[in-house]
């Protein structure tokens, strides 16, 4: 007798709360959406802590309303009754495209009992077990594909590196790959996104909330389990993520256990990133593409909000062609797709372009030197000079002259600075910016902020040590295995990674680099929105570095001095693409 309910509705056979037994005997619960009719079908799976029964429209109304308002065609092909945050819509993928869609509540979340420990080795093993379970079901053709946004992209990198035999292809859409560098500690500085995210998106749907949680409108069942347990019982079954992330300042076992060996990935990869994914949803896609061991891999970079291109018809069509080829075996021409698909960003539009590699082979790596005296970015090294700013301040901005011709920058960016501090450490926040002829800054709709600048980079000066084996001229790679405090007043050479970008500056536009001791704030009044979905938008969304325990004022609010000159050739390395 089945320990779950099956019904036929809206052109699908739906199995609600299917039990999947893990290697340690724990049981997770999944909803399985199957095409009608006998047969064996390919599968798309997501596995995560957001509660499979929580409707997109209810749990994330701010994003749903924006998608409905700005991109109505993305929602026009479905009743949207089964939409869930950052996962595929089964009405489209199951009923129309012929895939089994499987949504699994990860251990301790939603309808699955247990202890929540996000992105942990235990959770990755659970995901592995779910894939192997799906590959042997009577309705399965043995080929599982993984898809999904953000968290559902991050854990794709993780589980693919464990090589489940039934895993056939992955499409990580805007998700970090390195838990330390991409997500939690940018340049060694704690990002408080995860501390804010945890109670809102994870513990809010913890298994055991029962009647204190919401209900699934499609089943009437409580999304966080039938039992209503006291808060102290729930607290005992969830990892203390804020305490863990504050305590682990280096790239130690805590982070290494949550960061996959990308070189171990063998299945075909379609990595889809966002130029505006600053702080979480960008670096993982480019690094994942470059470092994945797969012989068949593709990179696609786009813009707009974090969720938009996952749901648009065009965005779905790309994923469908990829999965149809590798999960259904269709000879649909996917193998002829260029390895790199770029939506090259202009101030007012995107232009699609196919490329053969990343970074682009024809890149002209060009240095612009920072002049501490004139606050300029120039093509030749300046004379000796220095400039200083307070640690907790907007810092100093360096400017190019107006562009005489159109300039395209597409690729990774790096900076070399020579700095001294009045204290034993300093946090460096670098912001690459673009300004029009009349001085107005160009800000872009990003993954989770409507007012992003061009690019960001970060480094804690005591984390300046490089990993020589992984560093590239255009992408410094810091070891983060020890802290090396500064001697106040002594000058130190710092190599700083700035996340990849794409921007075409028209003639007359200026590029600027801000070096500061705090997160960027565009500070614009008037028509530009200051809030979005109830969250204050400063250009960084929730990807802030504002934890007083991590950044005590007595250490990080000192005087930072920037030194330039022949002995201190501080510069910005830019990926110039010839016209």
XYZ file of N, CA and C in Angstrom, residues 217-445:
687
model
N -2.408 25.213 -1.013
C -3.765 25.369 -1.543
C -4.191 24.234 -2.467
N -3.219 23.480 -2.998
C -3.559 22.383 -3.907
C -3.955 21.105 -3.176
N -3.544 20.978 -1.930
C -3.853 19.756 -1.177
C -4.586 20.026 0.123
N -4.508 21.241 0.615
C -5.064 21.554 1.921
C -4.164 21.137 3.070
N -3.023 20.510 2.769
C -2.120 20.033 3.809
C -1.211 21.169 4.296
N -0.777 21.063 5.552
C 0.160 22.027 6.100
C 1.526 21.836 5.454
N 2.147 22.917 4.998
C 3.387 22.794 4.229
C 4.567 22.378 5.094
N 4.516 22.641 6.402
C 5.642 22.346 7.288
C 5.331 21.174 8.212
N 4.582 20.209 7.711
C 4.332 18.976 8.438
C 3.063 19.010 9.266
N 2.500 17.848 9.553
C 1.228 17.784 10.286
C 1.362 18.059 11.773
N 2.570 17.876 12.335
C 2.765 18.065 13.772
C 3.103 19.518 14.085
N 2.507 20.031 15.173
C 2.825 21.375 15.640
C 3.632 21.244 16.924
N 4.922 21.525 16.826
C 5.829 21.295 17.943
C 6.242 22.616 18.596
N 6.627 22.569 19.876
C 7.030 23.797 20.576
C 8.329 24.355 20.013
N 8.549 25.663 20.155
C 9.750 26.298 19.596
C 11.053 25.662 20.070
N 11.104 25.235 21.333
C 12.356 24.661 21.824
C 12.692 23.342 21.132
N 11.653 22.586 20.737
C 11.894 21.341 20.003
C 12.445 21.639 18.607
N 11.898 22.685 17.985
C 12.389 23.060 16.655
C 13.819 23.585 16.727
N 14.121 24.370 17.746
C 15.468 24.948 17.883
C 16.526 23.862 18.028
N 16.147 22.745 18.612
C 17.103 21.652 18.792
C 17.384 20.912 17.490
N 16.570 21.178 16.443
C 16.716 20.438 15.189
C 17.093 21.353 14.027
N 17.784 22.421 14.318
C 18.235 23.305 13.246
C 19.603 23.865 13.610
N 20.539 23.797 12.674
C 21.889 24.309 12.918
C 21.849 25.811 13.169
N 22.743 26.291 14.018
C 22.837 27.720 14.334
C 23.727 28.382 13.280
N 23.159 28.630 12.112
C 23.932 29.164 10.997
C 24.566 30.516 11.315
N 23.868 31.477 11.913
C 24.533 32.757 12.206
C 25.781 32.585 13.073
N 25.684 31.759 14.116
C 26.846 31.548 14.990
C 27.973 30.856 14.237
N 27.633 29.885 13.395
C 28.649 29.164 12.630
C 29.389 30.101 11.681
N 28.652 30.946 10.988
C 29.302 31.803 9.998
C 30.114 32.914 10.639
N 29.716 33.360 11.815
C 30.532 34.340 12.538
C 31.795 33.689 13.092
N 31.691 32.433 13.528
C 32.825 31.766 14.177
C 33.896 31.335 13.185
N 33.507 30.972 11.969
C 34.464 30.451 10.992
C 34.909 31.589 10.069
N 36.022 32.193 10.406
C 36.497 33.358 9.652
C 37.399 32.970 8.491
N 37.976 31.771 8.530
C 38.870 31.306 7.471
C 38.186 30.219 6.655
N 38.794 29.895 5.516
C 38.251 28.849 4.651
C 38.673 27.491 5.215
N 38.001 27.090 6.292
C 38.351 25.879 7.022
C 37.417 24.737 6.630
N 37.393 23.688 7.446
C 36.586 22.511 7.123
C 35.106 22.844 6.979
N 34.609 23.790 7.765
C 33.188 24.166 7.671
C 32.845 24.572 6.243
N 33.680 25.382 5.635
C 33.422 25.850 4.278
C 33.817 24.812 3.235
N 34.927 24.141 3.459
C 35.367 23.146 2.475
C 34.364 22.011 2.330
N 33.687 21.646 3.415
C 32.676 20.596 3.346
C 31.451 21.036 2.547
N 31.293 22.325 2.382
C 30.136 22.878 1.679
C 30.499 23.440 0.306
N 31.736 23.190 -0.132
C 32.207 23.669 -1.430
C 32.647 22.476 -2.264
N 32.040 22.269 -3.429
C 32.349 21.080 -4.223
C 33.696 21.167 -4.931
N 34.245 20.015 -5.225
C 35.407 19.928 -6.118
C 34.859 19.947 -7.537
N 34.822 21.119 -8.136
C 34.191 21.284 -9.445
C 34.833 20.392 -10.504
N 36.098 20.100 -10.338
C 36.804 19.269 -11.298
C 36.239 17.845 -11.355
N 35.504 17.440 -10.317
C 34.921 16.093 -10.281
C 33.619 15.987 -11.072
N 33.080 17.103 -11.513
C 31.815 17.073 -12.254
C 32.077 16.552 -13.663
N 31.276 15.569 -14.085
C 31.469 14.946 -15.395
C 30.291 15.138 -16.337
N 29.088 15.383 -15.794
C 27.905 15.447 -16.647
C 27.874 16.757 -17.423
N 27.110 16.815 -18.521
C 26.954 18.081 -19.251
C 26.409 19.191 -18.351
N 26.929 20.399 -18.549
C 26.593 21.551 -17.717
C 26.133 22.706 -18.598
N 24.996 23.296 -18.250
C 24.584 24.589 -18.801
C 24.536 25.554 -17.624
N 25.585 26.364 -17.487
C 25.707 27.308 -16.377
C 25.142 28.652 -16.810
N 24.109 29.115 -16.091
C 23.428 30.354 -16.481
C 23.566 31.397 -15.375
N 24.297 32.471 -15.675
C 24.592 33.495 -14.676
C 24.004 34.845 -15.037
N 24.119 35.780 -14.093
C 23.522 37.112 -14.212
C 24.600 38.160 -13.959
N 24.800 39.069 -14.926
C 25.764 40.156 -14.734
C 25.449 40.949 -13.472
N 24.202 41.022 -13.118
C 23.784 41.778 -11.933
C 23.675 40.930 -10.692
N 24.276 39.735 -10.700
C 24.209 38.856 -9.525
C 25.302 39.166 -8.524
N 25.461 40.418 -8.171
C 26.576 40.858 -7.336
C 26.360 40.429 -5.886
N 27.288 39.653 -5.369
C 27.217 39.238 -3.978
C 26.826 37.792 -3.782
N 26.251 37.127 -4.808
C 25.870 35.724 -4.650
C 25.659 35.005 -5.976
N 25.059 35.659 -6.968
C 24.545 34.961 -8.140
C 25.327 35.266 -9.412
N 26.649 35.209 -9.339
C 27.447 35.520 -10.526
C 28.737 34.704 -10.580
N 29.591 34.886 -9.598
C 30.919 34.277 -9.647
C 30.848 32.757 -9.770
N 29.891 32.140 -9.084
C 29.775 30.690 -9.144
C 29.502 30.168 -10.538
N 28.768 30.927 -11.332
C 28.451 30.459 -12.678
C 29.649 30.532 -13.608
N 30.456 31.595 -13.517
C 31.630 31.675 -14.378
C 32.723 30.725 -13.894
N 32.958 30.669 -12.581
C 33.955 29.740 -12.049
C 33.519 28.295 -12.281
N 32.230 28.028 -12.085
C 31.734 26.677 -12.302
C 31.926 26.227 -13.733
N 31.648 27.136 -14.659
C 31.856 26.811 -16.077
C 33.327 26.552 -16.365
N 34.202 27.430 -15.887
C 35.622 27.295 -16.191
C 36.232 26.041 -15.575
N 35.836 25.715 -14.353
C 36.548 24.682 -13.599
C 35.865 23.321 -13.616
N 34.609 23.232 -14.053
C 33.938 21.932 -14.094
C 34.712 20.975 -14.990
N 34.813 19.713 -14.562
C 35.560 18.730 -15.329
C 34.827 18.208 -16.548
N 33.591 18.632 -16.766
C 32.764 18.138 -17.861
C 33.389 18.452 -19.216
N 33.319 17.477 -20.126
C 33.776 17.717 -21.497
C 32.757 18.535 -22.274
N 31.488 18.430 -21.898
C 30.411 19.161 -22.561
C 29.845 20.192 -21.585
N 30.145 21.463 -21.837
C 29.672 22.499 -20.924
C 29.473 23.810 -21.671
N 28.491 24.568 -21.185
C 28.103 25.824 -21.811
C 27.887 26.878 -20.725
N 28.148 28.124 -21.099
C 27.930 29.266 -20.212
C 26.992 30.241 -20.904
N 25.964 30.676 -20.188
C 25.056 31.713 -20.690
C 24.976 32.803 -19.637
N 25.166 34.067 -20.054
C 25.110 35.195 -19.128
C 24.045 36.181 -19.593
N 23.210 36.603 -18.632
C 22.087 37.475 -18.945
C 21.988 38.585 -17.901
N 20.889 39.307 -17.931
C 20.649 40.371 -16.967
C 19.264 40.259 -16.363
N 18.730 41.383 -15.926
C 17.404 41.478 -15.307
C 17.389 40.868 -13.907
N 16.166 40.688 -13.381
C 16.024 40.186 -12.025
C 16.468 38.727 -11.929
N 16.656 38.313 -10.708
C 17.195 36.993 -10.402
C 16.369 35.854 -10.994
N 15.088 36.027 -11.091
C 14.187 34.941 -11.483
C 13.692 35.061 -12.922
N 13.823 36.216 -13.552
C 13.111 36.522 -14.791
C 13.417 35.541 -15.912
N 14.695 35.406 -16.289
C 15.035 34.614 -17.472
C 14.867 33.108 -17.248
N 14.600 32.701 -16.028
C 14.294 31.293 -15.781
C 12.880 30.962 -16.241
N 11.990 31.957 -16.196
C 10.577 31.710 -16.477
C 10.119 32.227 -17.839
N 10.884 33.122 -18.472
C 10.457 33.631 -19.768
C 10.450 32.505 -20.801
N 9.690 32.694 -21.870
C 9.623 31.666 -22.914
C 10.997 31.419 -23.534
N 11.728 32.485 -23.761
C 13.058 32.336 -24.353
C 13.999 31.600 -23.406
N 13.933 31.963 -22.120
C 14.778 31.294 -21.147
C 14.438 29.824 -21.001
N 13.148 29.507 -21.011
C 12.728 28.102 -20.949
C 13.167 27.340 -22.188
N 13.081 27.980 -23.349
C 13.418 27.304 -24.603
C 14.869 26.842 -24.610
N 15.774 27.662 -24.063
C 17.176 27.262 -24.010
C 17.353 26.038 -23.120
N 16.738 26.063 -21.938
C 16.864 24.915 -21.035
C 16.216 23.676 -21.614
N 15.081 23.854 -22.278
C 14.397 22.694 -22.848
C 15.252 22.022 -23.918
N 15.844 22.824 -24.777
C 16.682 22.252 -25.839
C 17.850 21.478 -25.246
N 18.454 22.037 -24.194
C 19.570 21.378 -23.507
C 19.122 20.051 -22.894
N 18.038 20.078 -22.141
C 17.584 18.849 -21.481
C 17.015 17.840 -22.470
N 16.306 18.316 -23.496
C 15.798 17.379 -24.511
C 16.938 16.596 -25.155
N 18.053 17.273 -25.356
C 19.191 16.615 -25.997
C 19.818 15.558 -25.079
N 20.039 15.933 -23.815
C 20.792 15.041 -22.936
C 19.926 14.088 -22.112
N 18.648 14.403 -21.926
C 17.784 13.513 -21.146
C 16.853 12.688 -22.026
N 16.488 13.236 -23.186
C 15.616 12.499 -24.109
C 16.381 11.916 -25.294
N 17.607 12.385 -25.482
C 18.391 11.899 -26.607
C 17.993 12.476 -27.939
N 17.348 13.638 -27.950
C 16.882 14.231 -29.200
C 18.040 14.839 -29.987
N 18.025 14.621 -31.268
C 19.005 15.212 -32.172
C 18.465 16.564 -32.621
N 18.574 17.545 -31.725
C 17.936 18.844 -31.961
C 18.929 19.961 -32.271
N 20.181 19.612 -32.489
C 21.173 20.620 -32.832
C 21.844 21.286 -31.652
N 21.517 20.838 -30.429
C 22.140 21.489 -29.270
C 23.656 21.430 -29.328
N 24.199 20.310 -29.819
C 25.655 20.151 -29.824
C 26.341 21.226 -30.661
N 25.593 21.923 -31.521
C 26.154 23.005 -32.328
C 26.085 24.361 -31.617
N 25.485 24.380 -30.437
C 25.373 25.630 -29.687
C 26.756 26.121 -29.281
N 27.017 27.395 -29.484
C 28.306 27.969 -29.102
C 28.526 27.782 -27.607
N 29.746 27.495 -27.188
C 30.008 27.228 -25.773
C 29.643 28.378 -24.839
N 29.730 29.610 -25.336
C 29.455 30.778 -24.502
C 28.414 31.650 -25.190
N 27.323 31.913 -24.472
C 26.225 32.747 -24.968
C 26.141 33.986 -24.068
N 26.474 35.155 -24.623
C 26.503 36.375 -23.836
C 25.382 37.317 -24.237
N 24.754 37.917 -23.243
C 23.915 39.085 -23.463
C 24.772 40.283 -23.057
N 25.430 40.872 -24.028
C 26.369 41.960 -23.754
C 25.577 43.186 -23.320
N 25.996 43.770 -22.197
C 25.203 44.830 -21.567
C 25.630 46.211 -22.051
N 24.658 46.976 -22.497
C 24.800 48.394 -22.805
C 24.006 49.174 -21.757
N 24.190 50.489 -21.666
C 23.427 51.231 -20.660
C 21.911 51.095 -20.806
N 21.433 50.809 -22.019
C 19.985 50.790 -22.228
C 19.459 49.502 -22.846
N 20.306 48.489 -23.019
C 19.835 47.277 -23.694
C 20.872 46.169 -23.564
N 20.487 44.983 -24.019
C 21.406 43.857 -24.135
C 21.494 43.449 -25.607
N 22.661 43.020 -26.036
C 22.837 42.501 -27.388
C 23.438 41.100 -27.280
N 22.763 40.128 -27.879
C 23.199 38.729 -27.800
C 24.419 38.508 -28.695
N 25.327 37.676 -28.172
C 26.522 37.368 -28.960
C 27.056 36.003 -28.567
N 27.457 35.232 -29.555
C 28.038 33.915 -29.303
C 29.554 34.019 -29.242
N 30.144 33.274 -28.323
C 31.589 33.230 -28.187
C 32.027 31.777 -28.023
N 33.315 31.551 -28.088
C 33.848 30.189 -28.046
C 34.522 29.838 -26.734
N 34.799 30.833 -25.873
C 35.513 30.557 -24.638
C 35.247 31.668 -23.632
N 35.631 31.411 -22.378
C 35.546 32.405 -21.299
C 36.797 32.277 -20.440
N 37.483 33.416 -20.180
C 37.305 34.739 -20.778
C 37.588 34.704 -22.282
N 37.185 35.762 -22.962
C 37.305 35.788 -24.416
C 38.778 35.843 -24.818
N 39.143 35.020 -25.807
C 40.548 34.908 -26.216
C 41.094 36.218 -26.762
N 40.240 37.046 -27.345
C 40.723 38.288 -27.950
C 40.770 39.452 -26.961
N 40.546 39.168 -25.681
C 40.587 40.221 -24.664
C 41.938 40.934 -24.678
N 41.894 42.252 -24.667
C 43.094 43.062 -24.505
C 43.146 43.517 -23.041
N 43.936 42.795 -22.240
C 44.013 43.123 -20.814
C 44.752 44.446 -20.662
N 44.027 45.452 -20.168
C 44.506 46.830 -20.202
C 44.560 47.408 -18.798
N 45.708 48.005 -18.461
C 45.883 48.612 -17.141
C 45.503 50.089 -17.167
N 44.739 50.476 -16.182
C 44.494 51.885 -15.898
C 45.053 52.157 -14.503
N 45.992 53.102 -14.413
C 46.682 53.356 -13.157
C 45.908 54.367 -12.321
N 45.860 54.120 -11.013
C 45.187 55.024 -10.098
C 46.170 56.103 -9.658
N 45.773 57.347 -9.826
C 46.583 58.493 -9.411
C 45.993 59.031 -8.115
N 46.712 58.817 -7.011
C 46.203 59.251 -5.706
C 46.140 60.765 -5.593
N 46.907 61.475 -6.416
C 46.911 62.928 -6.345
C 45.694 63.523 -7.046
N 45.482 63.124 -8.313
C 44.396 63.722 -9.073
C 43.106 62.939 -9.050
N 43.084 61.799 -8.339
C 41.888 60.927 -8.267
C 41.440 60.529 -9.673
N 42.431 60.142 -10.495
C 42.129 59.763 -11.868
C 42.550 58.326 -12.138
N 41.990 57.777 -13.212
C 42.428 56.507 -13.785
C 43.093 56.860 -15.102
N 44.373 56.532 -15.249
C 45.125 56.977 -16.404
C 45.906 55.819 -17.009
N 46.340 55.979 -18.253
C 46.986 54.896 -18.972
C 48.468 54.785 -18.681
N 49.067 55.784 -18.043
C 50.494 55.713 -17.684
C 50.618 55.907 -16.181
N 51.641 55.292 -15.566
C 51.791 55.419 -14.116
C 51.990 56.867 -13.691
N 51.382 57.282 -12.569
C 51.517 58.661 -12.087
C 52.771 58.810 -11.211
N 53.022 60.017 -10.781
C 54.105 60.265 -9.845
C 53.702 59.887 -8.429
N 54.662 59.956 -7.493
C 54.377 59.584 -6.107
C 53.293 60.482 -5.498
N 52.366 59.857 -4.815
C 51.294 60.608 -4.154
C 50.585 59.661 -3.198
N 49.745 60.224 -2.339
C 48.937 59.413 -1.437
C 47.613 60.123 -1.174
N 46.626 59.332 -0.809
C 45.317 59.878 -0.453
C 44.752 58.969 0.620
N 43.978 59.528 1.521
C 43.464 58.705 2.609
C 41.962 58.931 2.812
N 41.353 57.978 3.455
C 39.933 58.055 3.798
C 39.698 57.296 5.090
N 38.581 57.593 5.717
C 38.192 56.899 6.948
C 37.610 55.543 6.595
N 37.878 54.541 7.439
C 37.419 53.179 7.156
C 35.929 53.077 6.894
N 35.098 53.553 7.805
C 33.647 53.496 7.609
C 33.199 54.754 6.878
N 33.522 54.813 5.575
C 33.165 55.986 4.778
C 33.021 55.575 3.326
N 32.421 56.453 2.499
C 32.286 56.141 1.064
C 33.600 56.126 0.303
N 34.699 56.534 0.930
C 36.012 56.392 0.321
C 36.329 57.398 -0.761
N 37.132 56.962 -1.729
C 37.656 57.822 -2.791
C 37.263 57.227 -4.138
N 36.914 58.108 -5.086
C 36.561 57.666 -6.436
C 37.599 58.169 -7.437
N 38.046 57.270 -8.301
C 39.026 57.571 -9.343
C 38.315 57.511 -10.698
N 38.612 58.486 -11.579
C 37.852 58.660 -12.816
C 38.746 58.566 -14.047
N 38.199 57.982 -15.112
C 38.830 58.091 -16.425
C 38.392 59.400 -17.073
N 39.079 59.768 -18.131
C 38.591 60.836 -18.996
C 37.387 60.302 -19.785
N 36.549 61.195 -20.329
C 35.446 60.703 -21.174
C 35.981 59.867 -22.336
N 35.273 58.788 -22.652
C 35.717 57.892 -23.716
C 35.652 58.597 -25.073
N 36.728 58.485 -25.837
C 36.738 59.089 -27.165
C 36.031 58.208 -28.191
N 36.000 56.912 -27.915
C 35.281 55.967 -28.774
C 34.538 54.996 -27.875
N 33.656 54.220 -28.453
C 32.940 53.214 -27.682
C 33.922 52.210 -27.072
N 33.660 51.790 -25.837
C 34.546 50.877 -25.127
C 33.743 49.722 -24.551
N 34.124 48.483 -24.908
C 33.476 47.309 -24.314
C 34.409 46.650 -23.312
N 33.862 46.402 -22.115
C 34.542 45.629 -21.084
C 33.693 44.395 -20.811
N 34.208 43.225 -21.123
C 33.485 41.977 -20.866
C 34.480 40.946 -20.359
N 34.325 40.548 -19.092
C 35.216 39.556 -18.514
C 35.526 39.852 -17.063
N 36.461 39.085 -16.478
C 36.887 39.340 -15.104
C 37.674 40.643 -15.010
N 37.693 41.231 -13.824
C 38.407 42.476 -13.555
C 39.257 42.256 -12.306
N 40.401 42.912 -12.231
C 41.255 42.804 -11.049
C 41.872 44.163 -10.748
N 42.252 44.331 -9.490
C 42.902 45.576 -9.077
C 44.113 45.249 -8.214
N 45.130 46.091 -8.312
C 46.298 46.017 -7.427
C 46.393 47.348 -6.700
N 46.341 47.302 -5.376
C 46.419 48.508 -4.559
C 47.604 48.411 -3.616
N 48.141 49.576 -3.264
C 49.159 49.675 -2.220
C 48.567 50.553 -1.123
N 48.368 49.970 0.058
C 47.653 50.681 1.114
C 48.384 50.522 2.443
N 48.141 51.473 3.297
C 48.546 51.362 4.697
C 47.340 51.719 5.551
N 47.362 51.286 6.794
C 46.245 51.516 7.704
C 46.771 51.997 9.046
N 45.973 52.778 9.721
C 46.349 53.233 11.068
C 46.062 52.159 12.113
N 45.421 51.047 11.688
C 45.101 49.952 12.600
C 45.699 48.645 12.056
N 45.375 47.548 12.714
C 45.945 46.252 12.346
C 45.208 45.568 11.202
N 44.203 46.229 10.600
C 43.500 45.620 9.473
C 42.729 46.695 8.726
N 42.182 46.305 7.573
C 41.366 47.217 6.768
C 40.513 46.385 5.827
N 39.263 46.784 5.651
C 38.383 46.154 4.669
C 38.289 47.067 3.460
N 38.569 46.513 2.267
C 38.525 47.274 1.020
C 37.290 46.880 0.222
N 36.471 47.853 -0.130
C 35.287 47.654 -0.951
C 35.503 48.404 -2.266
N 35.593 47.674 -3.361
C 35.828 48.286 -4.671
C 34.557 48.207 -5.501
N 34.182 49.340 -6.095
C 32.982 49.403 -6.924
C 33.345 49.993 -8.269
N 33.107 49.232 -9.325
C 33.320 49.707 -10.693
C 32.030 50.349 -11.166
N 32.119 51.574 -11.703
C 30.928 52.370 -11.994
C 31.018 52.996 -13.380
N 29.871 53.382 -13.927
C 29.809 54.020 -15.249
C 28.942 55.268 -15.161
N 29.394 56.348 -15.815
C 28.684 57.627 -15.764
C 28.502 58.186 -17.167
N 27.314 58.712 -17.416
C 27.009 59.325 -18.697
C 27.628 60.698 -18.836
N 27.506 61.301 -20.035
C 28.138 62.610 -20.301
C 27.675 63.714 -19.363
N 26.457 63.576 -18.815
C 25.943 64.627 -17.936
C 26.145 64.291 -16.468
N 26.962 63.268 -16.189
C 27.320 62.961 -14.817
C 26.394 62.020 -14.093
N 25.343 61.546 -14.771
C 24.411 60.633 -14.111
C 24.959 59.207 -14.174
N 24.937 58.527 -13.033
C 25.451 57.163 -12.988
C 24.475 56.193 -13.626
N 25.019 55.253 -14.388
C 24.205 54.181 -14.958
C 24.076 53.077 -13.918
N 22.852 52.787 -13.522
C 22.564 51.708 -12.576
C 21.674 50.689 -13.268
N 21.866 49.436 -12.959
C 21.256 48.358 -13.724
C 20.380 47.476 -12.845
N 19.299 46.983 -13.449
C 18.482 45.991 -12.763
C 19.327 44.737 -12.579
